[in-house]
Amino acid sequence: MTRLLGGKEAAKGLKDPFAPSMVERISSIMDAFGLPMARLSLDEVTRRSNLPRSTTHRILEQLAQSGWIAHVGNLYSLGYKSMRLGARDIVYEELRSASNARLNELAYRTGLVVHLAAIDGSEIYYLDKFGGAGATKVPSRVGGRAPAHRTAVGKAILAYLPPEVVHEQFAELAGQHHGHHIADVAGLHRELATIRARNGVAFERGESFPGIACVGTAIRDTGGPAAAISVVGDFSVPLERIVPVLIGTAKAISNDLVLAEAAMAADDAVA
């Protein structure tokens, strides 16, 4: 006859048959990131996963240590391993879809080449390029990469990332000197502070491609900078005059991203 356990014995000897398994808990937490670009606080992940806060925090930290989740500041997002499994392509497609019409219009209004780019570690990744015949004169390409600290789009995103993240990614710049390029991580931090003081507007003059100048700014979702856009020309183009229309376009795309996230959150609440 089985003896009934009580007190601490019961806690150690019996398991709740309806308690979710570890796999189910991890699945619930990963499912909380409904949009691949989502950046969520611990409380948001707890609410969406319907798990105890302490359990959520413990699993998130374990997933962050193994690369499935990224943890920057007080926000969590999908990590590099999750991105390798296809989430990255979904993020990029969402960004392209949200910005396509507005960036086409920006290229038409300015008569210049327009870039859409995301950051990937210490590099930027060109997601889209607009500008008709003029685009062939700019040696960037969709799917191409460039050092983030040498591009207007890269610097525009880096300006709003935590300083410790920037420092870690670009510590190897120490002692490097390449003409107009930023020489070290301290110089990069100074440049990013200047960009923040200009309301997020970043300039690049020959740092990535000789003879090419760019002005860029970030587009943001609820978690921070999701990507950036830039207008590109040669050194003779007065890029400062383009700043108002550039900022207006970035704000419109940012609003579209925020509305999309709010709609998904509302759908989740109904479900």
Short mmCIF file of C-alpha atoms in Angstrom, two decimals:
data_model
loop_
_atom_site.label_atom_id
_atom_site.label_comp_id
_atom_site.label_asym_id
_atom_site.label_seq_id
_atom_site.Cartn_x
_atom_site.Cartn_y
_atom_site.Cartn_z
CA MET A 1 0.00 0.00 0.00
CA THR A 2 1.46 3.32 -1.02
CA ARG A 3 2.18 5.67 1.90
CA LEU A 4 0.85 9.22 1.56
CA LEU A 5 3.59 11.83 1.77
CA GLY A 6 3.21 15.12 3.57
CA GLY A 7 5.08 18.43 3.98
CA LYS A 8 8.57 18.52 2.45
CA GLU A 9 8.39 14.84 1.55
CA ALA A 10 5.39 15.52 -0.67
CA ALA A 11 7.14 18.44 -2.34
CA LYS A 12 10.15 16.26 -3.14
CA GLY A 13 8.40 13.01 -3.92
CA LEU A 14 5.40 14.00 -6.01
CA LYS A 15 5.18 15.88 -9.31
CA ASP A 16 2.20 17.79 -10.58
CA PRO A 17 0.98 15.64 -13.51
CA PHE A 18 -0.36 18.78 -15.22
CA ALA A 19 2.82 20.86 -14.87
CA PRO A 20 4.37 21.76 -18.25
CA SER A 21 7.55 19.95 -19.21
CA MET A 22 10.79 21.88 -19.71
CA VAL A 23 10.35 21.60 -23.49
CA GLU A 24 6.84 23.05 -23.19
CA ARG A 25 8.13 25.91 -21.03
CA ILE A 26 10.89 26.74 -23.47
CA SER A 27 8.39 26.55 -26.35
CA SER A 28 6.03 28.93 -24.53
CA ILE A 29 8.83 31.42 -24.03
CA MET A 30 10.03 31.25 -27.64
CA ASP A 31 6.42 31.63 -28.83
CA ALA A 32 6.20 34.88 -26.83
CA PHE A 33 8.34 36.53 -29.50
CA GLY A 34 5.48 36.66 -32.02
CA LEU A 35 7.34 39.06 -34.31
CA PRO A 36 10.92 38.02 -35.06
CA MET A 37 12.11 41.57 -34.41
CA ALA A 38 10.28 41.80 -31.06
CA ARG A 39 12.18 43.10 -28.05
CA LEU A 40 10.39 42.24 -24.82
CA SER A 41 10.87 42.92 -21.15
CA LEU A 42 10.88 40.10 -18.61
CA ASP A 43 7.35 41.05 -17.54
CA GLU A 44 6.11 40.94 -21.13
CA VAL A 45 7.61 37.49 -21.74
CA THR A 46 6.14 36.31 -18.41
CA ARG A 47 2.67 37.52 -19.38
CA ARG A 48 2.78 36.06 -22.89
CA SER A 49 4.21 32.69 -21.82
CA ASN A 50 1.85 32.37 -18.82
CA LEU A 51 4.71 31.03 -16.69
CA PRO A 52 5.90 32.13 -13.23
CA ARG A 53 8.18 35.16 -13.39
CA SER A 54 11.10 33.37 -11.70
CA THR A 55 10.80 30.42 -14.10
CA THR A 56 10.65 32.75 -17.10
CA HIS A 57 13.72 34.67 -15.95
CA ARG A 58 15.73 31.49 -15.30
CA ILE A 59 14.92 29.99 -18.71
CA LEU A 60 15.53 33.27 -20.56
CA GLU A 61 18.97 33.58 -18.99
CA GLN A 62 19.82 29.99 -19.90
CA LEU A 63 18.67 30.58 -23.48
CA ALA A 64 20.70 33.80 -23.61
CA GLN A 65 23.85 31.98 -22.48
CA SER A 66 23.43 29.46 -25.30
CA GLY A 67 22.66 32.02 -28.02
CA TRP A 68 18.96 31.31 -28.61
CA ILE A 69 17.93 34.58 -26.93
CA ALA A 70 19.73 37.94 -26.90
CA HIS A 71 19.67 40.06 -23.73
CA VAL A 72 20.55 43.75 -24.07
CA GLY A 73 19.75 46.13 -21.23
CA ASN A 74 16.36 45.10 -19.84
CA LEU A 75 15.04 43.69 -23.13
CA TYR A 76 15.13 40.22 -24.66
CA SER A 77 15.00 39.33 -28.35
CA LEU A 78 15.67 36.31 -30.54
CA GLY A 79 19.37 35.40 -30.54
CA TYR A 80 21.75 34.55 -33.35
CA LYS A 81 20.94 30.83 -33.25
CA SER A 82 17.22 31.56 -33.65
CA MET A 83 18.01 33.91 -36.51
CA ARG A 84 20.02 31.22 -38.28
CA LEU A 85 16.92 29.03 -38.31
CA GLY A 86 15.05 31.48 -40.55
CA ALA A 87 13.77 34.21 -38.26
CA ARG A 88 16.30 36.63 -39.74
CA ASP A 89 14.76 36.30 -43.22
CA ILE A 90 11.30 36.95 -41.79
CA VAL A 91 12.56 40.09 -40.02
CA TYR A 92 14.18 41.36 -43.20
CA GLU A 93 11.04 40.70 -45.25
CA GLU A 94 8.90 42.57 -42.70
CA LEU A 95 11.24 45.56 -42.86
CA ARG A 96 11.24 45.58 -46.66
CA SER A 97 7.45 45.31 -46.83
CA ALA A 98 6.92 48.07 -44.27
CA SER A 99 9.25 50.52 -46.01
CA ASN A 100 9.06 49.75 -49.73
CA ALA A 101 6.53 52.35 -50.85
CA ARG A 102 7.92 55.15 -48.69
CA LEU A 103 11.51 54.55 -49.77
CA ASN A 104 10.49 54.49 -53.43
CA GLU A 105 8.87 57.87 -52.85
CA LEU A 106 11.99 59.17 -51.04
CA ALA A 107 14.19 58.15 -54.00
CA TYR A 108 11.77 59.84 -56.41
CA ARG A 109 11.56 63.09 -54.39
CA THR A 110 15.32 63.43 -53.93
CA GLY A 111 16.45 61.96 -57.24
CA LEU A 112 19.13 60.06 -55.29
CA VAL A 113 19.91 56.50 -54.24
CA VAL A 114 18.20 55.29 -51.06
CA HIS A 115 19.33 52.41 -48.85
CA LEU A 116 17.53 50.27 -46.28
CA ALA A 117 19.92 48.37 -44.02
CA ALA A 118 19.93 46.33 -40.81
CA ILE A 119 22.78 45.73 -38.41
CA ASP A 120 24.36 42.31 -37.95
CA GLY A 121 27.07 42.37 -35.30
CA SER A 122 29.70 44.88 -36.38
CA GLU A 123 28.42 45.03 -39.98
CA ILE A 124 25.41 46.41 -41.78
CA TYR A 125 23.47 44.30 -44.26
CA TYR A 126 21.84 46.06 -47.22
CA LEU A 127 18.19 44.97 -47.37
CA ASP A 128 17.04 47.14 -50.26
CA LYS A 129 18.22 49.80 -52.67
CA PHE A 130 16.25 52.34 -54.69
CA GLY A 131 17.17 54.92 -57.27
CA GLY A 132 16.80 53.64 -60.81
CA ALA A 133 19.74 54.36 -63.11
CA GLY A 134 21.55 56.31 -60.41
CA ALA A 135 21.80 53.19 -58.26
CA THR A 136 24.43 51.70 -60.57
CA LYS A 137 26.83 54.51 -59.71
CA VAL A 138 26.79 53.57 -56.02
CA PRO A 139 28.78 50.35 -55.47
CA SER A 140 26.55 48.94 -52.72
CA ARG A 141 24.30 45.96 -53.48
CA VAL A 142 21.31 44.28 -51.89
CA GLY A 143 22.65 41.45 -49.77
CA GLY A 144 26.04 43.14 -49.43
CA ARG A 145 27.73 44.13 -46.21
CA ALA A 146 29.90 46.96 -44.93
CA PRO A 147 31.51 47.87 -41.58
CA ALA A 148 28.78 49.53 -39.52
CA HIS A 149 31.05 52.26 -38.12
CA ARG A 150 31.92 53.44 -41.66
CA THR A 151 28.35 53.92 -42.92
CA ALA A 152 25.63 56.44 -42.17
CA VAL A 153 23.04 53.68 -41.71
CA GLY A 154 25.33 51.77 -39.36
CA LYS A 155 26.21 54.76 -37.21
CA ALA A 156 22.54 55.80 -37.05
CA ILE A 157 21.66 52.43 -35.50
CA LEU A 158 24.73 52.23 -33.23
CA ALA A 159 23.91 55.64 -31.76
CA TYR A 160 20.87 54.15 -30.01
CA LEU A 161 22.33 50.83 -28.89
CA PRO A 162 23.66 50.46 -25.32
CA PRO A 163 27.23 51.87 -25.13
CA GLU A 164 28.55 48.61 -23.66
CA VAL A 165 27.29 46.70 -26.72
CA VAL A 166 29.03 49.15 -29.06
CA HIS A 167 32.21 48.95 -27.00
CA GLU A 168 32.25 45.16 -27.12
CA GLN A 169 31.63 44.99 -30.87
CA PHE A 170 34.26 47.58 -31.85
CA ALA A 171 37.01 47.18 -29.26
CA GLU A 172 39.32 45.93 -32.03
CA LEU A 173 39.32 49.40 -33.64
CA ALA A 174 41.98 50.54 -31.15
CA GLY A 175 45.04 51.83 -32.97
CA GLN A 176 43.54 51.61 -36.48
CA HIS A 177 43.96 54.65 -38.72
CA HIS A 178 42.43 54.77 -42.19
CA GLY A 179 42.15 58.30 -43.51
CA HIS A 180 38.65 59.61 -42.76
CA HIS A 181 37.66 56.44 -40.91
CA ILE A 182 37.01 56.42 -37.18
CA ALA A 183 40.32 55.43 -35.59
CA ASP A 184 39.24 53.78 -32.33
CA VAL A 185 36.26 52.92 -30.16
CA ALA A 186 36.60 56.17 -28.20
CA GLY A 187 36.29 58.11 -31.45
CA LEU A 188 33.25 56.03 -32.36
CA HIS A 189 31.58 56.86 -29.05
CA ARG A 190 32.22 60.57 -29.68
CA GLU A 191 30.71 60.29 -33.17
CA LEU A 192 27.64 58.51 -31.82
CA ALA A 193 27.15 61.20 -29.17
CA THR A 194 27.21 63.81 -31.96
CA ILE A 195 24.58 61.81 -33.88
CA ARG A 196 22.30 61.70 -30.83
CA ALA A 197 22.73 65.47 -30.45
CA ARG A 198 21.59 65.85 -34.10
CA ASN A 199 18.36 63.96 -33.34
CA GLY A 200 19.72 60.72 -34.79
CA VAL A 201 21.05 62.04 -38.11
CA ALA A 202 24.34 60.44 -39.22
CA PHE A 203 26.67 61.49 -42.02
CA GLU A 204 29.29 59.56 -43.95
CA ARG A 205 31.74 61.08 -46.41
CA GLY A 206 33.97 58.63 -48.20
CA GLU A 207 34.31 56.30 -45.22
CA SER A 208 32.75 53.30 -46.97
CA PHE A 209 33.11 54.12 -50.67
CA PRO A 210 35.51 56.79 -52.07
CA GLY A 211 33.72 59.86 -53.38
CA ILE A 212 30.35 58.76 -51.97
CA ALA A 213 28.50 60.70 -49.24
CA CYS A 214 25.44 59.58 -47.27
CA VAL A 215 23.03 60.88 -44.67
CA GLY A 216 21.07 58.36 -42.63
CA THR A 217 18.77 57.88 -39.67
CA ALA A 218 17.28 54.93 -37.84
CA ILE A 219 13.78 53.53 -38.11
CA ARG A 220 12.44 52.18 -34.84
CA ASP A 221 9.90 49.79 -33.44
CA THR A 222 8.79 49.68 -29.80
CA GLY A 223 12.09 48.13 -28.72
CA GLY A 224 14.49 50.60 -30.34
CA PRO A 225 16.32 50.88 -33.68
CA ALA A 226 15.11 48.14 -36.03
CA ALA A 227 17.04 49.28 -39.12
CA ALA A 228 18.12 52.50 -40.84
CA ILE A 229 17.66 54.34 -44.10
CA SER A 230 20.04 56.61 -45.98
CA VAL A 231 20.15 58.90 -48.98
CA VAL A 232 23.32 58.63 -51.06
CA GLY A 233 25.09 60.94 -53.47
CA ASP A 234 28.53 62.24 -54.35
CA PHE A 235 30.42 64.87 -52.39
CA SER A 236 28.78 67.71 -54.35
CA VAL A 237 25.25 66.86 -53.12
CA PRO A 238 24.05 69.17 -50.28
CA LEU A 239 22.83 66.34 -48.06
CA GLU A 240 21.92 68.69 -45.19
CA ARG A 241 18.96 69.92 -47.26
CA ILE A 242 17.61 66.37 -47.47
CA VAL A 243 17.51 65.83 -43.68
CA PRO A 244 13.87 66.98 -43.13
CA VAL A 245 12.41 64.63 -45.76
CA LEU A 246 14.70 61.81 -44.57
CA ILE A 247 13.50 62.22 -40.97
CA GLY A 248 9.87 62.42 -42.09
CA THR A 249 10.19 59.17 -44.04
CA ALA A 250 11.89 57.39 -41.11
CA LYS A 251 9.17 58.52 -38.70
CA ALA A 252 6.42 57.30 -41.04
CA ILE A 253 8.03 53.86 -41.39
CA SER A 254 8.62 53.70 -37.63
CA ASN A 255 4.95 54.45 -37.00
CA ASP A 256 3.97 51.66 -39.38
CA LEU A 257 6.18 49.18 -37.47
CA VAL A 258 4.74 50.23 -34.11
CA LEU A 259 1.17 49.91 -35.41
CA ALA A 260 1.96 46.42 -36.73
CA GLU A 261 3.29 45.37 -33.33
CA ALA A 262 0.24 46.83 -31.58
CA ALA A 263 -2.08 44.95 -33.92
CA MET A 264 -0.27 41.69 -33.20
CA ALA A 265 -0.42 42.33 -29.45
CA ALA A 266 -4.16 42.97 -29.72
CA ASP A 267 -4.61 39.71 -31.64
CA ASP A 268 -2.64 37.87 -28.94
CA ALA A 269 -4.84 39.37 -26.23
CA VAL A 270 -8.02 38.24 -28.00
CA ALA A 271 -6.60 34.76 -28.56
#
